[in-house]
CSV table of C-alpha atoms in Angstrom, one decimal:
chain,number,residue,atom,x,y,z
J,1,MET,CA,189.5,-235.2,-15.0
J,2,HIS,CA,193.3,-235.5,-14.0
J,3,LYS,CA,195.2,-234.1,-17.7
J,4,LYS,CA,192.3,-230.8,-17.2
J,5,ILE,CA,193.5,-230.4,-13.7
J,6,ILE,CA,197.4,-230.4,-15.9
J,7,ALA,CA,196.9,-228.5,-18.8
J,8,LEU,CA,195.0,-225.6,-16.6
J,9,ALA,CA,198.6,-225.7,-14.2
J,10,VAL,CA,200.4,-225.7,-17.3
J,11,ALA,CA,198.1,-222.7,-19.1
J,12,GLY,CA,198.6,-221.2,-15.4
J,13,LEU,CA,202.4,-221.1,-15.1
J,14,LEU,CA,202.4,-220.1,-19.3
J,15,SER,CA,200.8,-216.7,-18.7
J,16,GLY,CA,202.9,-216.0,-15.3
J,17,GLY,CA,205.4,-216.0,-16.9
J,18,ALA,CA,203.9,-213.7,-20.0
J,19,PHE,CA,202.8,-210.7,-17.8
J,20,ALA,CA,206.5,-211.2,-15.4
J,21,GLN,CA,207.5,-209.7,-17.8
J,22,SER,CA,205.4,-206.3,-18.4
J,23,ASN,CA,205.6,-203.9,-16.1
J,24,VAL,CA,203.8,-201.2,-15.2
J,25,SER,CA,203.3,-198.4,-12.1
J,26,MET,CA,201.5,-195.7,-10.9
J,27,TYR,CA,203.3,-192.9,-9.5
J,28,GLY,CA,202.6,-189.6,-8.7
J,29,ILE,CA,203.2,-186.0,-6.6
J,30,VAL,CA,201.3,-184.6,-3.7
J,31,ASP,CA,203.2,-180.8,-3.7
J,32,LEU,CA,201.3,-177.6,-1.5
J,33,TYR,CA,202.8,-174.8,0.5
J,34,GLY,CA,201.9,-171.2,1.6
J,35,ALA,CA,202.6,-168.1,0.1
J,36,HIS,CA,202.8,-163.8,0.8
J,37,ARG,CA,203.2,-162.5,-2.4
J,38,THR,CA,203.6,-159.0,-2.5
J,39,ALA,CA,203.8,-156.3,-5.6
J,40,ASP,CA,204.5,-152.0,-6.3
J,41,ASN,CA,200.1,-152.4,-7.7
J,42,GLY,CA,199.4,-151.9,-4.3
J,43,ARG,CA,198.0,-155.5,-3.5
J,44,ALA,CA,199.2,-158.8,-1.4
J,45,GLN,CA,198.4,-161.6,-1.4
J,46,ASN,CA,198.7,-164.4,1.3
J,47,GLY,CA,197.2,-167.9,0.3
J,48,VAL,CA,198.6,-172.4,0.0
J,49,ASP,CA,198.7,-173.4,-3.1
J,50,SER,CA,199.1,-176.8,-5.1
J,51,GLY,CA,202.9,-177.0,-6.2
J,52,GLY,CA,205.5,-175.2,-5.4
J,53,LEU,CA,208.5,-177.6,-6.0
J,54,ALA,CA,207.3,-179.6,-8.6
J,55,THR,CA,203.5,-180.0,-9.8
J,56,SER,CA,202.0,-182.6,-8.6
J,57,ARG,CA,200.3,-184.6,-10.5
J,58,ILE,CA,199.3,-188.7,-10.7
J,59,GLY,CA,200.5,-190.8,-13.2
J,60,PHE,CA,200.2,-194.8,-14.5
J,61,LYS,CA,203.5,-195.9,-16.7
J,62,GLY,CA,204.2,-199.2,-17.9
J,63,GLU,CA,206.9,-201.3,-19.8
J,64,GLU,CA,206.4,-204.2,-22.4
J,65,ALA,CA,209.5,-206.7,-23.0
J,66,LEU,CA,208.1,-207.6,-26.7
J,67,GLY,CA,212.1,-209.5,-26.9
J,68,ASN,CA,215.6,-209.0,-29.0
J,69,GLY,CA,215.7,-205.9,-26.3
J,70,LEU,CA,212.6,-204.0,-27.7
J,71,SER,CA,209.5,-203.4,-25.6
J,72,ALA,CA,206.6,-201.1,-24.9
J,73,VAL,CA,206.3,-198.6,-22.5
J,74,PHE,CA,204.0,-196.0,-22.7
J,75,THR,CA,203.0,-193.4,-19.8
J,76,LEU,CA,198.9,-191.2,-19.2
J,77,GLU,CA,200.3,-188.4,-16.1
J,78,TYR,CA,197.0,-186.0,-15.1
J,79,GLY,CA,197.9,-182.7,-13.7
J,80,LEU,CA,196.3,-181.9,-9.3
J,81,ASP,CA,195.3,-178.9,-8.2
J,82,VAL,CA,195.1,-179.9,-4.5
J,83,ASP,CA,194.5,-177.2,-2.4
J,84,LYS,CA,191.1,-177.2,-5.3
J,85,ASN,CA,187.9,-178.9,-5.2
J,86,THR,CA,188.9,-180.4,-8.7
J,87,GLY,CA,189.7,-184.2,-10.0
J,88,VAL,CA,192.0,-185.5,-12.2
J,89,GLY,CA,192.8,-182.8,-15.2
J,90,ALA,CA,192.5,-179.9,-13.5
J,91,THR,CA,195.6,-177.4,-13.9
J,92,ALA,CA,196.6,-175.5,-16.9
J,93,HIS,CA,197.8,-178.6,-18.4
J,94,MET,CA,195.3,-181.1,-18.0
J,95,ALA,CA,197.4,-184.1,-19.7
J,96,ARG,CA,200.5,-183.6,-18.8
J,97,GLN,CA,201.8,-186.4,-21.4
J,98,GLN,CA,199.8,-189.2,-23.0
J,99,PHE,CA,201.9,-191.0,-25.0
J,100,VAL,CA,202.7,-195.0,-26.2
J,101,GLY,CA,206.2,-196.3,-28.0
J,102,LEU,CA,208.8,-198.7,-28.9
J,103,LYS,CA,212.3,-198.1,-26.7
J,104,SER,CA,215.9,-200.3,-27.7
J,105,GLY,CA,218.3,-200.8,-25.1
J,106,SER,CA,220.9,-200.3,-28.8
J,107,LEU,CA,218.4,-197.5,-30.4
J,108,GLY,CA,216.9,-195.2,-28.2
J,109,THR,CA,213.2,-194.5,-28.0
J,110,LEU,CA,210.5,-193.2,-30.3
J,111,VAL,CA,207.2,-192.6,-29.2
J,112,ALA,CA,204.4,-190.7,-30.2
J,113,GLY,CA,201.5,-188.9,-29.0
J,114,ARG,CA,200.5,-185.7,-26.0
J,115,LEU,CA,205.1,-185.0,-25.0
J,116,GLN,CA,206.4,-183.1,-22.9
J,117,GLY,CA,209.6,-181.2,-25.2
J,118,LEU,CA,212.8,-181.7,-25.2
J,119,SER,CA,212.8,-178.1,-23.5
J,120,TYR,CA,211.4,-179.6,-20.4
J,121,TYR,CA,213.5,-181.6,-19.3
J,122,THR,CA,217.0,-179.4,-20.6
J,123,VAL,CA,215.9,-176.8,-19.1
J,124,ALA,CA,215.0,-178.4,-15.5
J,125,ALA,CA,217.9,-179.9,-14.9
J,126,PHE,CA,219.7,-176.6,-15.9
J,127,ALA,CA,217.1,-174.0,-13.4
J,128,GLY,CA,218.4,-172.5,-9.8
J,129,GLY,CA,216.6,-171.9,-7.2
J,130,VAL,CA,213.4,-174.0,-5.4
J,131,GLY,CA,212.3,-175.9,-8.1
J,132,GLY,CA,211.0,-174.8,-11.2
J,133,GLY,CA,207.3,-172.5,-10.9
J,134,PRO,CA,206.1,-170.4,-8.5
J,135,LEU,CA,209.1,-169.8,-6.7
J,136,SER,CA,211.9,-170.0,-9.7
J,137,PRO,CA,212.9,-166.7,-11.2
J,138,LEU,CA,214.1,-169.0,-14.4
J,139,ALA,CA,210.4,-169.6,-15.0
J,140,SER,CA,209.0,-166.2,-13.9
J,141,LEU,CA,211.5,-164.3,-16.8
J,142,GLN,CA,210.3,-166.9,-19.1
J,143,THR,CA,206.6,-167.4,-18.9
J,144,SER,CA,206.0,-163.4,-19.0
J,145,ALA,CA,208.4,-162.5,-21.6
J,146,ASN,CA,207.9,-160.1,-24.3
J,147,ASN,CA,208.0,-161.6,-27.9
J,148,GLY,CA,205.1,-158.5,-29.3
J,149,THR,CA,203.1,-160.9,-29.7
J,150,ALA,CA,199.8,-162.6,-28.6
J,151,THR,CA,201.1,-165.7,-26.9
J,152,VAL,CA,202.8,-164.5,-23.5
J,153,GLY,CA,206.2,-165.8,-22.2
J,154,ALA,CA,209.5,-167.3,-24.2
J,155,LEU,CA,208.5,-170.1,-26.6
J,156,GLN,CA,211.0,-173.1,-24.8
J,157,ALA,CA,208.5,-172.2,-21.4
J,158,SER,CA,205.0,-172.5,-24.1
J,159,ILE,CA,205.9,-176.0,-25.2
J,160,THR,CA,207.0,-177.8,-23.2
J,161,ARG,CA,204.1,-179.8,-24.2
J,162,PHE,CA,202.3,-180.2,-27.6
J,163,ASN,CA,199.5,-182.5,-28.9
J,164,ASN,CA,200.2,-185.0,-32.0
J,165,GLY,CA,203.7,-185.0,-31.8
J,166,ILE,CA,205.7,-187.3,-32.5
J,167,ALA,CA,209.4,-187.8,-30.6
J,168,TYR,CA,213.1,-189.7,-30.9
J,169,THR,CA,215.7,-189.6,-28.0
J,170,SER,CA,218.6,-191.7,-28.6
J,171,PRO,CA,221.4,-193.9,-25.8
J,172,SER,CA,223.6,-192.7,-24.6
J,173,PHE,CA,227.3,-192.4,-26.4
J,174,ALA,CA,230.4,-191.7,-23.9
J,175,GLY,CA,228.1,-189.4,-22.2
J,176,PHE,CA,226.1,-187.6,-25.0
J,177,ASP,CA,222.4,-188.5,-26.0
J,178,PHE,CA,220.7,-186.3,-28.7
J,179,GLY,CA,217.3,-186.4,-29.9
J,180,ALA,CA,214.3,-184.7,-32.2
J,181,ALA,CA,210.7,-184.2,-31.3
J,182,TYR,CA,207.8,-183.2,-34.4
J,183,SER,CA,204.3,-181.6,-34.0
J,184,PHE,CA,202.0,-181.6,-36.2
J,185,GLY,CA,199.5,-179.1,-35.1
J,186,ASN,CA,195.9,-179.8,-35.3
J,187,ARG,CA,194.4,-178.3,-38.3
J,188,ALA,CA,194.2,-179.6,-42.0
J,189,SER,CA,196.3,-178.1,-45.0
J,190,GLY,CA,195.0,-174.4,-45.4
J,191,ALA,CA,193.2,-173.8,-42.6
J,192,GLU,CA,194.0,-170.9,-40.2
J,193,ALA,CA,194.1,-170.8,-35.9
J,194,THR,CA,191.7,-167.6,-34.2
J,195,THR,CA,194.4,-167.5,-31.4
J,196,ALA,CA,198.3,-166.1,-32.0
J,197,ASP,CA,198.1,-169.3,-28.9
J,198,THR,CA,197.7,-172.6,-31.7
J,199,ARG,CA,200.5,-173.7,-33.6
J,200,ASP,CA,200.1,-174.8,-36.7
J,201,SER,CA,204.4,-177.1,-36.3
J,202,VAL,CA,206.4,-177.5,-34.1
J,203,TYR,CA,209.8,-179.2,-34.1
J,204,GLU,CA,212.9,-179.3,-31.5
J,205,LEU,CA,216.8,-180.3,-31.7
J,206,GLY,CA,218.0,-181.9,-28.3
J,207,ALA,CA,221.5,-182.8,-27.4
J,208,ASN,CA,222.8,-183.6,-23.5
J,209,TYR,CA,226.9,-184.0,-22.1
J,210,LYS,CA,227.0,-185.9,-18.9
J,211,ASN,CA,230.0,-187.8,-17.4
J,212,GLY,CA,231.1,-187.1,-13.8
J,213,PRO,CA,230.2,-183.7,-12.2
J,214,ILE,CA,230.8,-182.3,-15.4
J,215,ALA,CA,226.0,-181.8,-17.6
J,216,ALA,CA,225.1,-178.9,-20.7
J,217,GLY,CA,222.7,-179.6,-22.2
J,218,TYR,CA,221.7,-177.9,-25.3
J,219,VAL,CA,218.0,-177.3,-27.5
J,220,PHE,CA,216.5,-175.4,-31.0
J,221,SER,CA,213.2,-175.3,-30.6
J,222,ARG,CA,210.9,-173.3,-34.4
J,223,ALA,CA,207.4,-173.2,-34.5
J,224,VAL,CA,205.1,-171.9,-36.7
J,225,ASP,CA,201.1,-170.3,-36.5
J,226,LYS,CA,199.5,-169.6,-39.0
J,227,LEU,CA,197.3,-166.0,-37.7
J,228,LEU,CA,195.2,-164.5,-40.5
J,229,ALA,CA,193.6,-165.9,-42.9
J,230,GLY,CA,195.9,-166.6,-46.5
J,231,GLY,CA,198.9,-166.6,-44.6
J,232,SER,CA,200.5,-163.1,-44.5
J,233,ASP,CA,201.1,-162.7,-41.0
J,234,ASP,CA,202.9,-165.6,-39.8
J,235,LEU,CA,204.0,-166.1,-37.2
J,236,LYS,CA,208.0,-167.7,-36.6
J,237,LEU,CA,209.4,-168.4,-34.0
J,238,ASN,CA,213.0,-169.4,-33.4
J,239,ALA,CA,215.0,-170.3,-29.4
J,240,HIS,CA,218.0,-171.9,-28.8
J,241,PHE,CA,219.0,-172.7,-24.5
J,242,LEU,CA,222.5,-173.8,-23.6
J,243,GLY,CA,223.5,-174.9,-20.1
J,244,ALA,CA,225.9,-176.4,-18.0
J,245,SER,CA,226.7,-177.3,-14.7
J,246,TYR,CA,229.3,-177.9,-12.9
J,247,ASP,CA,229.6,-179.9,-8.9
J,248,PHE,CA,232.4,-179.0,-6.9
J,249,GLY,CA,231.3,-181.4,-4.6
J,250,LEU,CA,231.1,-178.8,-1.7
J,251,ALA,CA,228.5,-176.5,-4.6
J,252,LYS,CA,226.6,-176.6,-7.5
J,253,LEU,CA,227.2,-174.9,-10.1
J,254,LYS,CA,224.8,-174.3,-12.3
J,255,ALA,CA,223.7,-171.5,-15.4
J,256,SER,CA,222.1,-170.7,-18.3
J,257,PHE,CA,221.3,-168.8,-21.4
J,258,GLN,CA,218.5,-168.1,-23.9
J,259,THR,CA,218.1,-166.4,-26.9
J,260,GLN,CA,214.6,-166.5,-29.0
J,261,LYS,CA,213.2,-163.7,-31.8
J,262,ASN,CA,210.0,-163.4,-33.9
J,263,GLU,CA,209.1,-163.1,-37.2
J,264,THR,CA,205.6,-161.7,-38.0
J,265,GLY,CA,204.5,-161.4,-41.7
J,266,GLY,CA,208.7,-161.7,-42.2
J,267,SER,CA,209.8,-158.9,-40.4
J,268,GLU,CA,211.1,-158.8,-36.7
J,269,SER,CA,208.6,-158.9,-34.0
J,270,GLY,CA,210.1,-159.3,-30.5
J,271,LYS,CA,213.9,-160.5,-29.8
J,272,PHE,CA,215.1,-161.0,-26.3
J,273,ASP,CA,217.8,-163.1,-24.2
J,274,ILE,CA,217.9,-164.6,-21.0
J,275,TRP,CA,220.2,-165.6,-19.2
J,276,GLN,CA,221.7,-167.1,-15.4
J,277,LEU,CA,223.0,-168.2,-13.0
J,278,GLY,CA,223.1,-171.1,-9.9
J,279,VAL,CA,224.0,-172.7,-6.7
J,280,ASP,CA,223.6,-175.6,-4.8
J,281,VAL,CA,225.4,-175.5,-1.6
J,282,PRO,CA,225.2,-178.2,0.6
J,283,VAL,CA,225.1,-178.1,4.6
J,284,THR,CA,223.6,-180.8,5.9
J,285,ALA,CA,223.3,-184.7,5.1
J,286,ALA,CA,220.1,-183.9,4.2
J,287,GLY,CA,219.5,-180.2,3.4
J,288,THR,CA,220.6,-177.2,1.0
J,289,ILE,CA,220.3,-173.6,0.4
J,290,ARG,CA,219.5,-173.3,-3.5
J,291,ALA,CA,220.5,-168.9,-4.9
J,292,ALA,CA,220.3,-168.1,-8.3
J,293,TYR,CA,219.9,-164.8,-10.6
J,294,VAL,CA,217.9,-163.9,-14.3
J,295,ALA,CA,218.3,-161.3,-16.3
J,296,TYR,CA,216.2,-160.9,-19.3
J,297,ASN,CA,217.4,-158.0,-21.9
J,298,ASP,CA,215.0,-157.2,-24.3
J,299,LYS,CA,216.4,-156.6,-27.6
J,300,PHE,CA,214.0,-155.2,-29.9
J,301,ASP,CA,214.5,-152.1,-31.6
J,302,THR,CA,211.0,-150.7,-29.5
J,303,ARG,CA,212.1,-152.2,-26.0
J,304,LYS,CA,215.7,-152.2,-25.2
J,305,ALA,CA,215.7,-150.8,-22.5
J,306,ASP,CA,212.9,-152.7,-21.0
J,307,ASP,CA,214.5,-155.3,-19.2
J,308,ALA,CA,214.3,-157.8,-16.1
J,309,LYS,CA,215.8,-158.8,-13.7
J,310,SER,CA,214.8,-162.0,-11.1
J,311,TRP,CA,216.7,-163.7,-8.2
J,312,THR,CA,216.1,-166.2,-5.6
J,313,VAL,CA,217.0,-168.2,-1.9
J,314,GLY,CA,215.9,-170.7,-1.2
J,315,TYR,CA,216.6,-174.2,0.8
J,316,THR,CA,215.6,-177.7,0.7
J,317,HIS,CA,215.7,-180.3,3.5
J,318,ALA,CA,214.9,-183.9,2.7
J,319,LEU,CA,211.9,-185.4,5.2
J,320,SER,CA,213.1,-188.6,3.9
J,321,LYS,CA,213.7,-190.5,0.1
J,322,ARG,CA,209.6,-189.3,-1.4
J,323,THR,CA,209.9,-186.5,1.4
J,324,THR,CA,210.8,-182.7,0.3
J,325,ALA,CA,210.6,-179.6,3.4
J,326,TYR,CA,210.6,-176.3,1.3
J,327,ALA,CA,211.3,-172.5,1.7
J,328,ALA,CA,212.3,-169.8,-1.1
J,329,TYR,CA,212.5,-166.1,-1.1
J,330,THR,CA,211.8,-164.9,-5.1
J,331,VAL,CA,211.9,-161.2,-6.5
J,332,VAL,CA,210.8,-160.0,-10.2
J,333,ARG,CA,212.3,-156.7,-10.0
J,334,ASN,CA,211.3,-154.0,-14.2
J,335,ASP,CA,212.6,-151.5,-15.7
J,336,ASN,CA,211.1,-148.7,-17.5
J,337,ASN,CA,208.6,-150.4,-19.4
J,338,ALA,CA,208.2,-153.8,-18.9
J,339,GLY,CA,205.9,-155.7,-16.8
J,340,LEU,CA,206.9,-159.3,-16.7
J,341,LYS,CA,206.1,-160.3,-13.2
J,342,LEU,CA,206.0,-163.9,-11.0
J,343,PHE,CA,205.2,-167.5,-12.5
J,344,GLY,CA,201.6,-167.5,-12.1
J,345,SER,CA,200.9,-164.2,-10.4
J,346,GLY,CA,198.9,-162.3,-13.5
J,347,ASP,CA,195.7,-160.1,-13.3
J,348,THR,CA,193.5,-163.0,-14.1
J,349,VAL,CA,195.2,-165.2,-11.6
J,350,THR,CA,196.0,-163.6,-8.2
J,351,GLY,CA,195.6,-160.1,-9.3
J,352,MET,CA,198.7,-160.0,-8.5
J,353,ALA,CA,201.1,-158.4,-11.3
J,354,PRO,CA,203.1,-155.0,-10.8
J,355,VAL,CA,202.5,-151.4,-12.5
J,356,THR,CA,204.9,-151.2,-15.4
J,357,GLY,CA,208.5,-150.8,-13.9
J,358,GLY,CA,207.0,-152.0,-10.7
J,359,ASP,CA,208.7,-155.0,-8.5
J,360,SER,CA,206.9,-158.2,-7.1
J,361,SER,CA,208.1,-159.9,-4.6
J,362,VAL,CA,206.9,-163.7,-3.2
J,363,ILE,CA,207.4,-166.1,0.1
J,364,GLY,CA,207.0,-169.7,0.1
J,365,CYS,CA,207.3,-172.9,2.2
J,366,GLY,CA,205.7,-176.1,1.4
J,367,VAL,CA,206.5,-180.1,1.8
J,368,SER,CA,206.3,-182.2,-1.2
J,369,HIS,CA,206.0,-186.5,-1.3
J,370,ALA,CA,206.5,-188.3,-4.2
J,371,PHE,CA,205.4,-191.7,-4.4
């Protein structure tokens, strides 16, 4: 009897040691803000929305040590609309990311599943203003850029996530790291897409550098869509994004430049540039003033005068390590026949898209809590 008790105790100790090598945690963000939007289509809107500073979400992630510096990793993350009667995974990106993979301190990380692309992290690192969503001038011009197809928005905004993907990120070497990602698409070879926003394949290559106050990042993205039977109107999108920042202590400067060219059936169908300047100025130990100016330049032959600009000024205040209060005022102004709009403000969403060549604006304030 005593031997059985001792055996069970030893087994419990051994299993406890094994479980100690695993680490699974739950995390998330709950973010709500109030906003007043106006557009020169004669409409205005007041409301409470989810995700002003960061998208509300809930997730689970884990890591298990396999030995010799190798670990198994996974992440399951889902969007939340906390201002509505909806549950987990109710937002446009129901599953923000779902993947499993292997991680090595000396060799890097390899994962597969539904992934957040290299563009997601690089663009977010250098975006100016408050957050990367409805109050962001860069997000506004990226997501409503005219690329000359039914696929609305800049490629490096529309492929922040992709399905059936595999990605590799390297460890850091003297401040440098690099990555590569590929999406296999959703259809069998020879099958055709029925809509222009169905990607047949996507790949990205990127590199980053960080050393003290200096940071820089670059991503090249390419996507292919087969629009018609026979592939005669294949759509090919090529985009580059370059960002940099320098922290002077008294202020942090940010800058980015991105360019995109589209081809439909072998002929150019869209071309534009977006550049940005931003600054973050700490005014107290917890408070920072954030401002940014973004310009969209349409380079396509028939739309060269259809440019747009957006700017913002905002403030964030850390109430604690996990809770941040924020406020911002953002404007989008169009030239000639341009129709770019605030992030998330289309006719099918809020009826706040401006008239052609018109303006729109939003003023909002909210609270974001991370757990």
